[in-house]
Amino acid sequence: MDIHQLKTFVTVAAEGSITRAAECLCLSQPAVSAHIKAMEDLLGLTLFIRTPKGMQLTPDGRQLRHKAELALAAHRAVLAEAGRLRGQISGRLRLGMGGDGCSDLLGQLLTRLAEQYPDVEVTLTHGHSEEILEKIRSGGLDAGFYNTASEPDRVFTAVEVARFGLYLAAPPGLVPATEQTDWAALERLPWIVCPASGTCCGRAAEAVFEQHRIRPARIISIDREQITRKLVAGGVGVGLLHATTAEPAAANGEVELLAEIEKPVRVLFAYRADRQQTPLLAQVASLVQTLAAQCVSPDSSGTSGSR
């Protein structure tokens, strides 16, 4: 069985989609389908069924997925050990980015990797934080950046690279100035927030609703902060903005800041703890720590995060 077929099988299982798996693997959709069919023909088993929600593993497929992940891990270990014996680090690094967070640090990291480890092939996947974490957990990604307001699961080794605050922002003049935030009045306005599922800022919005016992009648779901900023400044409604975006927007008179969300959001770089001895991951984690230390500002706001 071809190692590329195993990679395709594991990627389709993680993504639940031929289309997304093809994008991750830089293959055509027919090539991905051909890999799966070749595996099924060789094994004499049906590994996936097509559903309205995408590709779903059969019971046989679920049984084989873990073995396939172990085989791929062993393959990577052989390549890493061969690189160590040659005195150099090589291989493929699959990085994830939760939204648009830490873009400056990511750019520096990719530049350093290209300079110091030219034999390392890097692929980058974007998604929501929970999607990135799940792909790291399942082996679909080697490491990635994600946002959270809580402690990381012990299955991961995580390094904090930045943190940022959140503000509730409104168009200038929309909300009367008062000493205490009138949450009942805000409930009647449209809210522009991230989807609650899979996004840190979406969960932060839900926590605000629960804390103040409100449920806005109209919620506009947007998962890009720059669009949220434009909509708030344009008078569409109120919304959550990162401090690094909210404060300059307020200084420019684009928005008014109504309240600061108490719990800061942390940006973490994570990989599976059982892989921390992998030479490539160890070097990447060391680079991330060095770059993050250089990026930290005196007020510890760090690099701008994302949802």
PDB file of N, CA, C and O in Angstrom, residues 4-41:
ATOM      1  N   HIS A   4       1.262   7.442   0.265  1.00  0.00           N
ATOM      2  CA  HIS A   4       0.423   8.577  -0.122  1.00  0.00           C
ATOM      3  C   HIS A   4      -1.060   8.238   0.006  1.00  0.00           C
ATOM      4  O   HIS A   4      -1.882   9.115   0.320  1.00  0.00           O
ATOM      5  N   GLN A   5      -1.398   6.988  -0.222  1.00  0.00           N
ATOM      6  CA  GLN A   5      -2.788   6.564  -0.038  1.00  0.00           C
ATOM      7  C   GLN A   5      -3.186   6.650   1.433  1.00  0.00           C
ATOM      8  O   GLN A   5      -4.300   7.063   1.775  1.00  0.00           O
ATOM      9  N   LEU A   6      -2.267   6.239   2.306  1.00  0.00           N
ATOM     10  CA  LEU A   6      -2.535   6.345   3.745  1.00  0.00           C
ATOM     11  C   LEU A   6      -2.725   7.805   4.159  1.00  0.00           C
ATOM     12  O   LEU A   6      -3.617   8.128   4.948  1.00  0.00           O
ATOM     13  N   LYS A   7      -1.870   8.701   3.634  1.00  0.00           N
ATOM     14  CA  LYS A   7      -2.010  10.127   3.942  1.00  0.00           C
ATOM     15  C   LYS A   7      -3.371  10.648   3.486  1.00  0.00           C
ATOM     16  O   LYS A   7      -4.034  11.418   4.190  1.00  0.00           O
ATOM     17  N   THR A   8      -3.780  10.219   2.306  1.00  0.00           N
ATOM     18  CA  THR A   8      -5.067  10.657   1.778  1.00  0.00           C
ATOM     19  C   THR A   8      -6.207  10.143   2.644  1.00  0.00           C
ATOM     20  O   THR A   8      -7.135  10.884   2.979  1.00  0.00           O
ATOM     21  N   PHE A   9      -6.136   8.884   3.039  1.00  0.00           N
ATOM     22  CA  PHE A   9      -7.173   8.287   3.884  1.00  0.00           C
ATOM     23  C   PHE A   9      -7.317   9.054   5.198  1.00  0.00           C
ATOM     24  O   PHE A   9      -8.428   9.435   5.605  1.00  0.00           O
ATOM     25  N   VAL A  10      -6.200   9.320   5.859  1.00  0.00           N
ATOM     26  CA  VAL A  10      -6.230  10.024   7.148  1.00  0.00           C
ATOM     27  C   VAL A  10      -6.721  11.457   6.965  1.00  0.00           C
ATOM     28  O   VAL A  10      -7.481  11.979   7.795  1.00  0.00           O
ATOM     29  N   THR A  11      -6.319  12.098   5.890  1.00  0.00           N
ATOM     30  CA  THR A  11      -6.731  13.494   5.660  1.00  0.00           C
ATOM     31  C   THR A  11      -8.216  13.589   5.366  1.00  0.00           C
ATOM     32  O   THR A  11      -8.905  14.480   5.881  1.00  0.00           O
ATOM     33  N   VAL A  12      -8.748  12.690   4.549  1.00  0.00           N
ATOM     34  CA  VAL A  12     -10.190  12.695   4.267  1.00  0.00           C
ATOM     35  C   VAL A  12     -10.967  12.421   5.558  1.00  0.00           C
ATOM     36  O   VAL A  12     -12.000  13.046   5.831  1.00  0.00           O
ATOM     37  N   ALA A  13     -10.458  11.509   6.381  1.00  0.00           N
ATOM     38  CA  ALA A  13     -11.116  11.215   7.654  1.00  0.00           C
ATOM     39  C   ALA A  13     -11.138  12.442   8.561  1.00  0.00           C
ATOM     40  O   ALA A  13     -12.132  12.721   9.228  1.00  0.00           O
ATOM     41  N   ALA A  14     -10.028  13.204   8.580  1.00  0.00           N
ATOM     42  CA  ALA A  14      -9.947  14.395   9.438  1.00  0.00           C
ATOM     43  C   ALA A  14     -10.801  15.537   8.895  1.00  0.00           C
ATOM     44  O   ALA A  14     -11.440  16.260   9.667  1.00  0.00           O
ATOM     45  N   GLU A  15     -10.824  15.696   7.580  1.00  0.00           N
ATOM     46  CA  GLU A  15     -11.535  16.825   6.974  1.00  0.00           C
ATOM     47  C   GLU A  15     -13.010  16.529   6.743  1.00  0.00           C
ATOM     48  O   GLU A  15     -13.839  17.441   6.717  1.00  0.00           O
ATOM     49  N   GLY A  16     -13.343  15.242   6.538  1.00  0.00           N
ATOM     50  CA  GLY A  16     -14.728  14.895   6.243  1.00  0.00           C
ATOM     51  C   GLY A  16     -15.181  15.366   4.884  1.00  0.00           C
ATOM     52  O   GLY A  16     -16.382  15.483   4.623  1.00  0.00           O
ATOM     53  N   SER A  17     -14.225  15.618   3.981  1.00  0.00           N
ATOM     54  CA  SER A  17     -14.560  16.182   2.679  1.00  0.00           C
ATOM     55  C   SER A  17     -13.454  15.875   1.675  1.00  0.00           C
ATOM     56  O   SER A  17     -12.271  16.089   1.968  1.00  0.00           O
ATOM     57  N   ILE A  18     -13.823  15.401   0.497  1.00  0.00           N
ATOM     58  CA  ILE A  18     -12.869  15.182  -0.585  1.00  0.00           C
ATOM     59  C   ILE A  18     -12.266  16.520  -1.017  1.00  0.00           C
ATOM     60  O   ILE A  18     -11.064  16.639  -1.251  1.00  0.00           O
ATOM     61  N   THR A  19     -13.112  17.549  -1.104  1.00  0.00           N
ATOM     62  CA  THR A  19     -12.653  18.861  -1.568  1.00  0.00           C
ATOM     63  C   THR A  19     -11.609  19.438  -0.630  1.00  0.00           C
ATOM     64  O   THR A  19     -10.528  19.880  -1.063  1.00  0.00           O
ATOM     65  N   ARG A  20     -11.903  19.450   0.681  1.00  0.00           N
ATOM     66  CA  ARG A  20     -10.949  20.029   1.632  1.00  0.00           C
ATOM     67  C   ARG A  20      -9.686  19.189   1.731  1.00  0.00           C
ATOM     68  O   ARG A  20      -8.582  19.716   1.893  1.00  0.00           O
ATOM     69  N   ALA A  21      -9.835  17.862   1.648  1.00  0.00           N
ATOM     70  CA  ALA A  21      -8.654  16.997   1.683  1.00  0.00           C
ATOM     71  C   ALA A  21      -7.758  17.275   0.476  1.00  0.00           C
ATOM     72  O   ALA A  21      -6.529  17.311   0.606  1.00  0.00           O
ATOM     73  N   ALA A  22      -8.367  17.478  -0.682  1.00  0.00           N
ATOM     74  CA  ALA A  22      -7.585  17.784  -1.886  1.00  0.00           C
ATOM     75  C   ALA A  22      -6.806  19.076  -1.713  1.00  0.00           C
ATOM     76  O   ALA A  22      -5.644  19.180  -2.127  1.00  0.00           O
ATOM     77  N   GLU A  23      -7.435  20.081  -1.079  1.00  0.00           N
ATOM     78  CA  GLU A  23      -6.744  21.350  -0.840  1.00  0.00           C
ATOM     79  C   GLU A  23      -5.572  21.160   0.115  1.00  0.00           C
ATOM     80  O   GLU A  23      -4.490  21.712  -0.095  1.00  0.00           O
ATOM     81  N   CYS A  24      -5.785  20.385   1.184  1.00  0.00           N
ATOM     82  CA  CYS A  24      -4.714  20.149   2.158  1.00  0.00           C
ATOM     83  C   CYS A  24      -3.533  19.411   1.539  1.00  0.00           C
ATOM     84  O   CYS A  24      -2.378  19.679   1.867  1.00  0.00           O
ATOM     85  N   LEU A  25      -3.839  18.465   0.657  1.00  0.00           N
ATOM     86  CA  LEU A  25      -2.807  17.600   0.090  1.00  0.00           C
ATOM     87  C   LEU A  25      -2.227  18.138  -1.209  1.00  0.00           C
ATOM     88  O   LEU A  25      -1.300  17.537  -1.764  1.00  0.00           O
ATOM     89  N   CYS A  26      -2.800  19.265  -1.698  1.00  0.00           N
ATOM     90  CA  CYS A  26      -2.388  19.831  -2.991  1.00  0.00           C
ATOM     91  C   CYS A  26      -2.558  18.814  -4.115  1.00  0.00           C
ATOM     92  O   CYS A  26      -1.691  18.648  -4.982  1.00  0.00           O
ATOM     93  N   LEU A  27      -3.672  18.108  -4.089  1.00  0.00           N
ATOM     94  CA  LEU A  27      -4.023  17.130  -5.116  1.00  0.00           C
ATOM     95  C   LEU A  27      -5.343  17.519  -5.744  1.00  0.00           C
ATOM     96  O   LEU A  27      -6.098  18.332  -5.202  1.00  0.00           O
ATOM     97  N   SER A  28      -5.632  16.931  -6.894  1.00  0.00           N
ATOM     98  CA  SER A  28      -6.943  17.127  -7.496  1.00  0.00           C
ATOM     99  C   SER A  28      -7.961  16.249  -6.777  1.00  0.00           C
ATOM    100  O   SER A  28      -7.606  15.227  -6.162  1.00  0.00           O
ATOM    101  N   GLN A  29      -9.236  16.629  -6.849  1.00  0.00           N
ATOM    102  CA  GLN A  29     -10.271  15.807  -6.219  1.00  0.00           C
ATOM    103  C   GLN A  29     -10.329  14.400  -6.828  1.00  0.00           C
ATOM    104  O   GLN A  29     -10.483  13.424  -6.074  1.00  0.00           O
ATOM    105  N   PRO A  30     -10.204  14.247  -8.170  1.00  0.00           N
ATOM    106  CA  PRO A  30     -10.174  12.880  -8.725  1.00  0.00           C
ATOM    107  C   PRO A  30      -9.025  12.041  -8.175  1.00  0.00           C
ATOM    108  O   PRO A  30      -9.176  10.833  -7.961  1.00  0.00           O
ATOM    109  N   ALA A  31      -7.871  12.694  -7.924  1.00  0.00           N
ATOM    110  CA  ALA A  31      -6.725  11.934  -7.396  1.00  0.00           C
ATOM    111  C   ALA A  31      -7.016  11.452  -5.983  1.00  0.00           C
ATOM    112  O   ALA A  31      -6.686  10.307  -5.622  1.00  0.00           O
ATOM    113  N   VAL A  32      -7.653  12.295  -5.171  1.00  0.00           N
ATOM    114  CA  VAL A  32      -8.004  11.887  -3.809  1.00  0.00           C
ATOM    115  C   VAL A  32      -9.004  10.731  -3.860  1.00  0.00           C
ATOM    116  O   VAL A  32      -8.862   9.731  -3.147  1.00  0.00           O
ATOM    117  N   SER A  33     -10.023  10.848  -4.698  1.00  0.00           N
ATOM    118  CA  SER A  33     -11.016   9.780  -4.832  1.00  0.00           C
ATOM    119  C   SER A  33     -10.362   8.484  -5.306  1.00  0.00           C
ATOM    120  O   SER A  33     -10.711   7.391  -4.833  1.00  0.00           O
ATOM    121  N   ALA A  34      -9.392   8.614  -6.214  1.00  0.00           N
ATOM    122  CA  ALA A  34      -8.703   7.426  -6.725  1.00  0.00           C
ATOM    123  C   ALA A  34      -7.897   6.745  -5.632  1.00  0.00           C
ATOM    124  O   ALA A  34      -7.838   5.500  -5.561  1.00  0.00           O
ATOM    125  N   HIS A  35      -7.252   7.536  -4.754  1.00  0.00           N
ATOM    126  CA  HIS A  35      -6.497   6.957  -3.638  1.00  0.00           C
ATOM    127  C   HIS A  35      -7.417   6.155  -2.714  1.00  0.00           C
ATOM    128  O   HIS A  35      -7.076   5.032  -2.301  1.00  0.00           O
ATOM    129  N   ILE A  36      -8.575   6.717  -2.408  1.00  0.00           N
ATOM    130  CA  ILE A  36      -9.508   6.035  -1.514  1.00  0.00           C
ATOM    131  C   ILE A  36     -10.024   4.756  -2.163  1.00  0.00           C
ATOM    132  O   ILE A  36     -10.096   3.701  -1.516  1.00  0.00           O
ATOM    133  N   LYS A  37     -10.370   4.828  -3.442  1.00  0.00           N
ATOM    134  CA  LYS A  37     -10.890   3.644  -4.140  1.00  0.00           C
ATOM    135  C   LYS A  37      -9.831   2.558  -4.210  1.00  0.00           C
ATOM    136  O   LYS A  37     -10.123   1.365  -4.023  1.00  0.00           O
ATOM    137  N   ALA A  38      -8.568   2.963  -4.469  1.00  0.00           N
ATOM    138  CA  ALA A  38      -7.487   1.974  -4.549  1.00  0.00           C
ATOM    139  C   ALA A  38      -7.308   1.268  -3.206  1.00  0.00           C
ATOM    140  O   ALA A  38      -7.104   0.037  -3.161  1.00  0.00           O
ATOM    141  N   MET A  39      -7.390   2.021  -2.101  1.00  0.00           N
ATOM    142  CA  MET A  39      -7.280   1.412  -0.781  1.00  0.00           C
ATOM    143  C   MET A  39      -8.440   0.449  -0.528  1.00  0.00           C
ATOM    144  O   MET A  39      -8.245  -0.664  -0.016  1.00  0.00           O
ATOM    145  N   GLU A  40      -9.650   0.889  -0.854  1.00  0.00           N
ATOM    146  CA  GLU A  40     -10.820   0.036  -0.625  1.00  0.00           C
ATOM    147  C   GLU A  40     -10.737  -1.244  -1.456  1.00  0.00           C
ATOM    148  O   GLU A  40     -11.073  -2.334  -0.967  1.00  0.00           O
ATOM    149  N   ASP A  41     -10.272  -1.116  -2.707  1.00  0.00           N
ATOM    150  CA  ASP A  41     -10.141  -2.307  -3.561  1.00  0.00           C
ATOM    151  C   ASP A  41      -9.075  -3.255  -3.012  1.00  0.00           C
ATOM    152  O   ASP A  41      -9.269  -4.486  -2.998  1.00  0.00           O
TER     153      ASP A  41
END
